[in-house]
mmCIF file of C-alpha atoms in Angstrom:
data_model
loop_
_atom_site.group_PDB
_atom_site.id
_atom_site.type_symbol
_atom_site.label_atom_id
_atom_site.label_comp_id
_atom_site.label_asym_id
_atom_site.label_seq_id
_atom_site.Cartn_x
_atom_site.Cartn_y
_atom_site.Cartn_z
ATOM 1 C CA MET A 1 79.826 33.582 -18.563
ATOM 2 C CA ARG A 2 79.484 29.480 -18.841
ATOM 3 C CA THR A 3 80.127 29.270 -15.216
ATOM 4 C CA PHE A 4 77.754 31.684 -14.513
ATOM 5 C CA ARG A 5 74.687 29.656 -16.428
ATOM 6 C CA PHE A 6 75.420 26.642 -14.600
ATOM 7 C CA SER A 7 75.474 27.455 -10.957
ATOM 8 C CA ILE A 8 72.041 29.258 -11.481
ATOM 9 C CA VAL A 9 70.379 25.774 -13.580
ATOM 10 C CA ALA A 10 72.122 24.013 -10.257
ATOM 11 C CA LEU A 11 70.494 26.055 -8.092
ATOM 12 C CA ALA A 12 66.925 26.330 -9.345
ATOM 13 C CA ALA A 13 67.034 22.330 -9.701
ATOM 14 C CA GLY A 14 68.089 21.984 -6.005
ATOM 15 C CA LEU A 15 65.269 24.541 -5.002
ATOM 16 C CA LEU A 16 62.708 22.564 -7.555
ATOM 17 C CA LEU A 17 63.562 19.250 -5.754
ATOM 18 C CA PHE A 18 63.601 20.789 -2.271
ATOM 19 C CA GLY A 19 60.196 21.953 -2.716
ATOM 20 C CA CYS A 20 58.767 18.834 -4.357
ATOM 21 C CA SER A 21 59.982 17.172 -1.337
ATOM 22 C CA ASP A 22 58.526 19.411 1.331
ATOM 23 C CA ALA A 23 55.291 19.527 -1.194
ATOM 24 C CA GLY A 24 55.754 15.085 -0.105
ATOM 25 C CA SER A 25 55.818 14.805 2.947
ATOM 26 C CA GLY A 26 53.300 17.528 4.149
ATOM 27 C CA GLY A 27 50.813 16.019 1.875
ATOM 28 C CA GLY A 28 51.120 12.478 3.284
ATOM 29 C CA GLY A 29 51.100 13.408 7.101
ATOM 30 C CA ALA A 30 47.827 14.794 6.426
ATOM 31 C CA VAL A 31 46.290 11.719 4.644
ATOM 32 C CA GLU A 32 47.746 9.938 7.968
ATOM 33 C CA GLY A 33 45.959 12.828 10.336
ATOM 34 C CA GLN A 34 42.526 12.040 7.777
ATOM 35 C CA ALA A 35 42.492 8.294 8.069
ATOM 36 C CA ALA A 36 43.219 8.201 12.166
ATOM 37 C CA PRO A 37 40.336 9.718 12.750
ATOM 38 C CA GLU A 38 37.542 7.082 10.130
ATOM 39 C CA ALA A 39 39.708 4.515 11.124
ATOM 40 C CA ALA A 40 38.785 5.712 15.235
ATOM 41 C CA ASP A 41 34.886 6.349 13.630
ATOM 42 C CA ALA A 42 34.699 2.910 12.433
ATOM 43 C CA ASP A 43 35.750 1.055 15.366
ATOM 44 C CA ALA A 44 33.713 3.311 17.740
ATOM 45 C CA GLY A 45 30.657 2.376 15.182
ATOM 46 C CA GLY A 46 31.684 -1.125 15.361
ATOM 47 C CA ASP A 47 31.653 -1.074 19.209
ATOM 48 C CA THR A 48 28.138 0.664 19.233
ATOM 49 C CA ALA A 49 26.867 -1.543 16.989
ATOM 50 C CA ALA A 50 27.527 -4.728 18.896
ATOM 51 C CA ALA A 51 26.224 -3.504 21.880
ATOM 52 C CA ALA A 52 23.075 -2.810 20.616
ATOM 53 C CA ASP A 53 22.468 -5.827 19.157
ATOM 54 C CA PRO A 54 24.969 -8.807 21.003
ATOM 55 C CA GLN A 55 22.815 -11.706 20.062
ATOM 56 C CA VAL A 56 20.654 -10.710 16.699
ATOM 57 C CA ASP A 57 22.428 -12.483 13.869
ATOM 58 C CA THR A 58 21.373 -10.285 10.362
ATOM 59 C CA GLY A 59 22.892 -13.168 8.313
ATOM 60 C CA ASP A 60 19.887 -15.484 9.214
ATOM 61 C CA ARG A 61 16.221 -14.374 8.688
ATOM 62 C CA ALA A 62 13.781 -14.542 10.864
ATOM 63 C CA VAL A 63 10.429 -16.541 9.628
ATOM 64 C CA ILE A 64 7.570 -17.120 11.160
ATOM 65 C CA TYR A 65 5.363 -20.385 9.690
ATOM 66 C CA GLU A 66 2.091 -21.051 10.293
ATOM 67 C CA ALA A 67 -0.089 -23.468 8.614
ATOM 68 C CA ALA A 68 -3.772 -24.961 8.070
ATOM 69 C CA LEU A 69 -4.295 -28.576 7.696
ATOM 70 C CA GLU A 70 -7.334 -30.491 7.226
ATOM 71 C CA VAL A 71 -7.409 -34.198 6.447
ATOM 72 C CA GLU A 72 -10.135 -37.211 6.375
ATOM 73 C CA ASP A 73 -10.274 -40.755 7.919
ATOM 74 C CA ALA A 74 -12.540 -43.228 9.372
ATOM 75 C CA ASP A 75 -11.461 -42.877 12.816
ATOM 76 C CA PRO A 76 -10.641 -39.208 13.923
ATOM 77 C CA GLU A 77 -9.231 -39.806 17.250
ATOM 78 C CA THR A 78 -6.800 -42.357 16.637
ATOM 79 C CA VAL A 79 -5.636 -39.843 14.410
ATOM 80 C CA ALA A 80 -5.312 -37.131 17.112
ATOM 81 C CA GLU A 81 -3.683 -39.659 19.979
ATOM 82 C CA GLU A 82 -0.907 -40.111 16.884
ATOM 83 C CA ALA A 83 -0.867 -36.685 16.161
ATOM 84 C CA TRP A 84 -0.320 -35.809 19.959
ATOM 85 C CA ASP A 85 3.094 -37.947 19.888
ATOM 86 C CA LEU A 86 4.125 -36.974 16.539
ATOM 87 C CA ALA A 87 4.216 -33.149 17.904
ATOM 88 C CA GLU A 88 6.209 -34.203 20.843
ATOM 89 C CA SER A 89 8.989 -36.682 18.893
ATOM 90 C CA PHE A 90 9.872 -33.268 16.968
ATOM 91 C CA GLY A 91 10.055 -31.307 20.421
ATOM 92 C CA GLY A 92 6.794 -29.890 20.471
ATOM 93 C CA PHE A 93 3.602 -29.744 21.930
ATOM 94 C CA VAL A 94 -0.389 -29.454 21.461
ATOM 95 C CA THR A 95 -2.087 -26.396 22.460
ATOM 96 C CA ALA A 96 -5.690 -26.728 22.290
ATOM 97 C CA GLU A 97 -7.529 -29.553 21.582
ATOM 98 C CA GLU A 98 -11.302 -30.223 20.791
ATOM 99 C CA ARG A 99 -13.622 -33.645 19.483
ATOM 100 C CA ASP A 100 -16.979 -33.958 18.272
ATOM 101 C CA ARG A 101 -18.691 -36.919 19.034
ATOM 102 C CA ALA A 102 -21.187 -38.434 15.818
ATOM 103 C CA THR A 103 -24.386 -38.178 16.031
ATOM 104 C CA GLY A 104 -26.508 -41.730 17.098
ATOM 105 C CA ASP A 105 -25.616 -44.383 18.984
ATOM 106 C CA GLU A 106 -22.033 -45.245 17.489
ATOM 107 C CA ALA A 107 -19.537 -44.346 20.497
ATOM 108 C CA ARG A 108 -17.310 -42.617 18.346
ATOM 109 C CA TYR A 109 -16.379 -39.005 16.981
ATOM 110 C CA SER A 110 -16.661 -37.799 14.197
ATOM 111 C CA SER A 111 -13.582 -34.895 14.275
ATOM 112 C CA ALA A 112 -11.216 -33.493 15.718
ATOM 113 C CA HIS A 113 -8.943 -30.865 16.323
ATOM 114 C CA LEU A 114 -5.656 -29.705 17.433
ATOM 115 C CA VAL A 115 -3.337 -26.543 17.191
ATOM 116 C CA LEU A 116 0.550 -27.859 17.196
ATOM 117 C CA ARG A 117 3.268 -25.968 18.631
ATOM 118 C CA VAL A 118 6.382 -27.891 16.782
ATOM 119 C CA PRO A 119 10.479 -26.269 15.936
ATOM 120 C CA SER A 120 10.407 -24.460 13.039
ATOM 121 C CA GLU A 121 13.055 -26.561 11.750
ATOM 122 C CA HIS A 122 10.918 -29.852 11.743
ATOM 123 C CA PHE A 123 7.967 -27.498 10.125
ATOM 124 C CA ILE A 124 7.897 -29.445 6.814
ATOM 125 C CA GLU A 125 8.749 -32.541 8.272
ATOM 126 C CA ALA A 126 5.642 -32.528 10.792
ATOM 127 C CA MET A 127 2.973 -31.085 8.192
ATOM 128 C CA ASP A 128 4.343 -34.725 5.936
ATOM 129 C CA GLY A 129 3.885 -36.586 8.938
ATOM 130 C CA LEU A 130 0.410 -35.447 9.845
ATOM 131 C CA THR A 131 -1.181 -36.086 6.265
ATOM 132 C CA ALA A 132 0.526 -39.456 6.503
ATOM 133 C CA LEU A 133 -1.126 -40.289 9.693
ATOM 134 C CA ALA A 134 -5.167 -40.011 7.865
ATOM 135 C CA GLU A 135 -6.494 -42.116 4.594
ATOM 136 C CA ASP A 136 -6.618 -38.320 2.835
ATOM 137 C CA GLU A 137 -5.817 -34.823 2.695
ATOM 138 C CA ARG A 138 -8.637 -32.391 2.275
ATOM 139 C CA HIS A 139 -7.059 -28.966 2.411
ATOM 140 C CA ARG A 140 -3.879 -27.006 2.869
ATOM 141 C CA SER A 141 -2.310 -23.375 3.396
ATOM 142 C CA VAL A 142 0.854 -22.478 4.300
ATOM 143 C CA THR A 143 1.358 -18.636 5.254
ATOM 144 C CA THR A 144 5.194 -17.413 6.229
ATOM 145 C CA GLU A 145 6.214 -14.034 7.648
ATOM 146 C CA ASP A 146 9.621 -12.222 7.941
ATOM 147 C CA VAL A 147 9.833 -10.147 10.347
ATOM 148 C CA THR A 148 14.022 -9.942 10.779
ATOM 149 C CA GLU A 149 13.774 -6.321 10.379
ATOM 150 C CA ALA A 150 10.981 -6.134 13.144
ATOM 151 C CA THR A 151 13.679 -8.883 15.384
ATOM 152 C CA VAL A 152 16.376 -6.447 15.026
ATOM 153 C CA ASP A 153 14.322 -3.343 15.684
ATOM 154 C CA LEU A 154 13.381 -4.350 19.101
ATOM 155 C CA ALA A 155 16.930 -5.576 20.462
ATOM 156 C CA ALA A 156 18.036 -2.032 19.306
ATOM 157 C CA HIS A 157 15.245 -0.202 20.958
ATOM 158 C CA ILE A 158 15.615 -2.731 23.553
ATOM 159 C CA ALA A 159 19.476 -2.121 24.070
ATOM 160 C CA THR A 160 18.901 1.992 24.222
ATOM 161 C CA LYS A 161 15.774 1.808 26.287
ATOM 162 C CA SER A 162 18.118 -0.530 28.679
ATOM 163 C CA ALA A 163 21.208 2.169 28.592
ATOM 164 C CA SER A 164 17.986 5.111 29.311
ATOM 165 C CA VAL A 165 16.767 2.947 32.272
ATOM 166 C CA ASP A 166 20.596 2.815 33.759
ATOM 167 C CA ARG A 167 21.597 6.300 33.213
ATOM 168 C CA VAL A 168 18.116 7.628 34.972
ATOM 169 C CA ARG A 169 19.283 4.740 37.877
ATOM 170 C CA GLY A 170 22.483 6.384 38.479
ATOM 171 C CA LEU A 171 20.464 10.294 38.468
ATOM 172 C CA LEU A 172 18.672 8.465 41.052
ATOM 173 C CA ALA A 173 21.450 7.040 43.259
ATOM 174 C CA GLU A 174 23.109 10.835 43.383
ATOM 175 C CA ALA A 175 19.716 12.757 43.606
ATOM 176 C CA THR A 176 19.809 14.390 47.048
ATOM 177 C CA SER A 177 16.348 15.992 47.420
ATOM 178 C CA VAL A 178 13.303 14.797 48.221
ATOM 179 C CA ASP A 179 11.923 16.359 45.112
ATOM 180 C CA ALA A 180 14.181 15.142 42.378
ATOM 181 C CA ILE A 181 13.981 11.345 43.739
ATOM 182 C CA LEU A 182 10.353 11.427 43.427
ATOM 183 C CA GLU A 183 10.676 12.868 39.571
ATOM 184 C CA LEU A 184 13.193 10.053 38.650
ATOM 185 C CA GLU A 185 11.451 7.407 40.263
ATOM 186 C CA ALA A 186 8.227 8.259 37.979
ATOM 187 C CA GLU A 187 10.606 8.095 35.436
ATOM 188 C CA LEU A 188 12.396 5.617 35.876
ATOM 189 C CA ALA A 189 9.060 4.023 36.497
ATOM 190 C CA GLU A 190 7.766 4.800 32.898
ATOM 191 C CA ARG A 191 11.040 3.784 31.843
ATOM 192 C CA GLU A 192 11.364 0.887 32.862
ATOM 193 C CA GLY A 193 7.526 -0.048 31.679
ATOM 194 C CA GLU A 194 8.529 0.659 28.111
ATOM 195 C CA LEU A 195 11.755 -1.725 28.427
ATOM 196 C CA ALA A 196 9.177 -4.867 29.794
ATOM 197 C CA SER A 197 6.807 -3.566 26.658
ATOM 198 C CA LEU A 198 9.496 -3.837 24.558
ATOM 199 C CA GLN A 199 11.123 -7.044 26.020
ATOM 200 C CA SER A 200 7.953 -8.659 25.844
ATOM 201 C CA GLN A 201 7.128 -7.828 22.208
ATOM 202 C CA LEU A 202 10.518 -9.499 21.006
ATOM 203 C CA GLU A 203 9.686 -12.477 22.980
ATOM 204 C CA ASP A 204 6.823 -13.016 21.468
ATOM 205 C CA LEU A 205 8.230 -12.578 17.975
ATOM 206 C CA GLU A 206 11.282 -15.261 18.750
ATOM 207 C CA ASP A 207 8.533 -18.070 20.365
ATOM 208 C CA ARG A 208 6.453 -17.236 17.359
ATOM 209 C CA VAL A 209 10.131 -18.086 15.127
ATOM 210 C CA ALA A 210 11.516 -20.894 17.138
ATOM 211 C CA LEU A 211 7.833 -22.224 17.130
ATOM 212 C CA SER A 212 5.321 -22.885 14.097
ATOM 213 C CA THR A 213 1.654 -23.183 14.380
ATOM 214 C CA ILE A 214 -0.283 -26.018 12.634
ATOM 215 C CA ASP A 215 -3.985 -25.592 12.656
ATOM 216 C CA PHE A 216 -4.641 -29.061 12.572
ATOM 217 C CA THR A 217 -8.274 -30.822 12.185
ATOM 218 C CA VAL A 218 -9.120 -34.609 10.889
ATOM 219 C CA VAL A 219 -13.128 -35.741 9.890
ATOM 220 C CA ALA A 220 -14.932 -38.487 9.492
ATOM 221 C CA PRO A 221 -16.213 -39.070 5.694
ATOM 222 C CA ALA A 222 -19.630 -38.670 5.399
ATOM 223 C CA VAL A 223 -21.417 -41.624 5.106
ATOM 224 C CA ALA A 224 -25.330 -42.008 3.212
ATOM 225 C CA ARG A 225 -27.971 -43.675 3.902
ATOM 226 C CA ALA A 226 -29.933 -45.810 1.419
ATOM 227 C CA GLU A 227 -33.702 -44.430 2.075
ATOM 228 C CA GLU A 228 -35.565 -47.941 3.149
ATOM 229 C CA THR A 229 -38.897 -48.327 0.738
ATOM 230 C CA GLY A 230 -41.631 -51.259 1.313
ATOM 231 C CA TYR A 231 -43.210 -52.748 4.176
ATOM 232 C CA THR A 232 -41.350 -51.247 7.343
ATOM 233 C CA GLY A 233 -43.830 -52.830 10.021
ATOM 234 C CA PRO A 234 -43.170 -55.713 12.156
ATOM 235 C CA ASP A 235 -41.476 -59.040 10.752
ATOM 236 C CA SER A 236 -43.561 -61.636 13.225
ATOM 237 C CA PHE A 237 -46.113 -62.320 15.407
ATOM 238 C CA TRP A 238 -44.368 -61.921 18.393
ATOM 239 C CA ASP A 239 -42.695 -58.085 16.825
ATOM 240 C CA GLY A 240 -46.534 -57.598 16.355
ATOM 241 C CA LEU A 241 -47.350 -58.230 19.940
ATOM 242 C CA VAL A 242 -44.750 -56.345 21.339
ATOM 243 C CA VAL A 243 -45.935 -52.658 18.510
ATOM 244 C CA GLY A 244 -49.231 -53.762 19.909
ATOM 245 C CA PHE A 245 -48.470 -53.936 23.375
ATOM 246 C CA SER A 246 -46.186 -51.109 23.252
ATOM 247 C CA GLY A 247 -49.302 -48.888 21.666
ATOM 248 C CA ALA A 248 -51.731 -50.109 23.958
ATOM 249 C CA VAL A 249 -49.485 -48.571 26.931
ATOM 250 C CA SER A 250 -48.795 -45.397 25.113
ATOM 251 C CA VAL A 251 -52.718 -44.977 24.683
ATOM 252 C CA LEU A 252 -53.333 -45.056 28.150
ATOM 253 C CA VAL A 253 -50.605 -43.611 29.524
ATOM 254 C CA GLY A 254 -51.794 -40.688 27.281
ATOM 255 C CA LEU A 255 -54.889 -41.074 28.909
ATOM 256 C CA SER A 256 -53.998 -40.706 32.167
ATOM 257 C CA VAL A 257 -52.013 -37.718 31.568
ATOM 258 C CA VAL A 258 -55.093 -36.301 29.750
ATOM 259 C CA ILE A 259 -56.838 -36.823 32.972
ATOM 260 C CA GLY A 260 -54.182 -36.055 35.225
ATOM 261 C CA VAL A 261 -54.233 -32.738 33.465
ATOM 262 C CA ALA A 262 -58.384 -32.205 33.873
ATOM 263 C CA LEU A 263 -58.632 -33.362 36.815
ATOM 264 C CA PRO A 264 -57.282 -30.039 38.894
ATOM 265 C CA PHE A 265 -60.555 -28.602 37.004
ATOM 266 C CA VAL A 266 -63.532 -30.450 37.648
ATOM 267 C CA PRO A 267 -64.174 -28.467 41.146
ATOM 268 C CA VAL A 268 -64.191 -25.873 39.025
ATOM 269 C CA ALA A 269 -66.882 -26.639 36.783
ATOM 270 C CA ALA A 270 -68.858 -28.032 38.766
ATOM 271 C CA ILE A 271 -69.215 -24.793 40.897
ATOM 272 C CA ALA A 272 -70.106 -23.009 37.214
ATOM 273 C CA ALA A 273 -72.400 -25.376 36.309
ATOM 274 C CA ALA A 274 -74.078 -24.957 39.549
ATOM 275 C CA ALA A 275 -73.967 -21.567 39.743
ATOM 276 C CA VAL A 276 -75.768 -21.289 36.177
ATOM 277 C CA LEU A 277 -78.057 -24.124 36.553
ATOM 278 C CA VAL A 278 -79.473 -24.016 40.011
ATOM 279 C CA PRO A 279 -80.841 -20.094 39.366
ATOM 280 C CA ILE A 280 -82.711 -21.844 36.437
ATOM 281 C CA ARG A 281 -83.800 -24.995 38.559
ATOM 282 C CA LEU A 282 -85.298 -22.686 40.535
ATOM 283 C CA ALA A 283 -87.211 -20.266 38.530
ATOM 284 C CA ARG A 284 -89.036 -23.517 36.991
ATOM 285 C CA LYS A 285 -89.900 -24.428 40.100
ATOM 286 C CA ARG A 286 -91.634 -21.163 41.117
ATOM 287 C CA ARG A 287 -93.342 -20.892 37.664
ATOM 288 C CA GLU A 288 -94.978 -24.386 38.174
ATOM 289 C CA ALA A 289 -95.822 -23.884 41.690
ATOM 290 C CA ARG A 290 -97.705 -20.157 40.647
ATOM 291 C CA ALA A 291 -99.676 -22.575 38.267
ATOM 292 C CA ALA A 292 -100.767 -25.085 40.900
ATOM 293 C CA HIS A 293 -102.391 -22.159 42.566
ATOM 294 C CA GLN A 294 -104.403 -20.372 39.885
ATOM 295 C CA PRO A 295 -108.193 -22.077 39.530
ATOM 296 C CA PRO A 296 -108.550 -23.451 35.996
ATOM 297 C CA PRO A 297 -110.534 -21.460 33.020
ATOM 298 C CA GLY A 298 -114.115 -22.231 32.852
ATOM 299 C CA PRO A 299 -116.309 -23.097 29.646
ATOM 300 C CA PRO A 300 -116.388 -20.042 27.090
ATOM 301 C CA PRO A 301 -120.087 -18.658 27.328
ATOM 302 C CA VAL A 302 -122.561 -19.937 24.271
ATOM 303 C CA PRO A 303 -123.594 -17.386 21.622
ATOM 304 C CA ALA A 304 -127.556 -16.476 22.023
ATOM 305 C CA VAL A 305 -129.745 -18.178 19.343
ATOM 306 C CA PRO A 306 -132.142 -15.658 17.712
ATOM 307 C CA PRO A 307 -135.742 -16.129 18.203
ATOM 308 C CA SER A 308 -136.940 -17.610 14.609
ATOM 309 C CA HIS A 309 -140.214 -15.763 13.154
#
């Protein structure tokens, strides 16, 4: 009896161990079978990301720097020329320049305005260098714009659009009917236009990121003129003579101008005067002639005197 019980226990233990070993081997196979597709998907996803954006490094931020700087110096022209040299020393250049000449007889410039493009890695150095060129700094403003996401998105759109263009080109190469060829050519032209637009936008962003823009203005300090008081006339006989001669010449010139202006109106005035005076003189002569032909009036009659009684 004891032997029978021992045999049953041994058989049950063997069946239990066999079942556990089967479950373990089956579970491990299932895990391995699931891990392989996930690894393949990961590899495929990595390849797709690399193909979509092979040149953009998302670890570096794409930032656009723009600044406005205004300084003051007694010689704006010299400062402007030195700003040219400073931009070129950093590998940049000047895209626009404007200079305003001072009023009066002074042959100098009162202000100068330049737009400089310098590599972004030298932006701070360029700002400090421009400030050091002048005597005083009047205004400074700096703006930044992070376009990292926009750059990555544009690169991805360009990769997708390029693949789309390639597919349409492949279909166009295999097309045989005229209608299909015309339709595919129109589609290809549209997609190539969209691709060119995206590439242009990306190039503009990359240019603005690579080269910072500095709006640089240098002005001359304002000079307050003292008001002169007291006598401001000639200081000597010769100065008085020169001033008097200049005044006489000015008067003669003014009279000659007046005569020159009035001279063309003289004939018109003469005709108008003749039209008024001639009829008056003729009427007067007629009245005088009639008066000469009339007899003189006689003496007045004498009143009769009544006889006296």
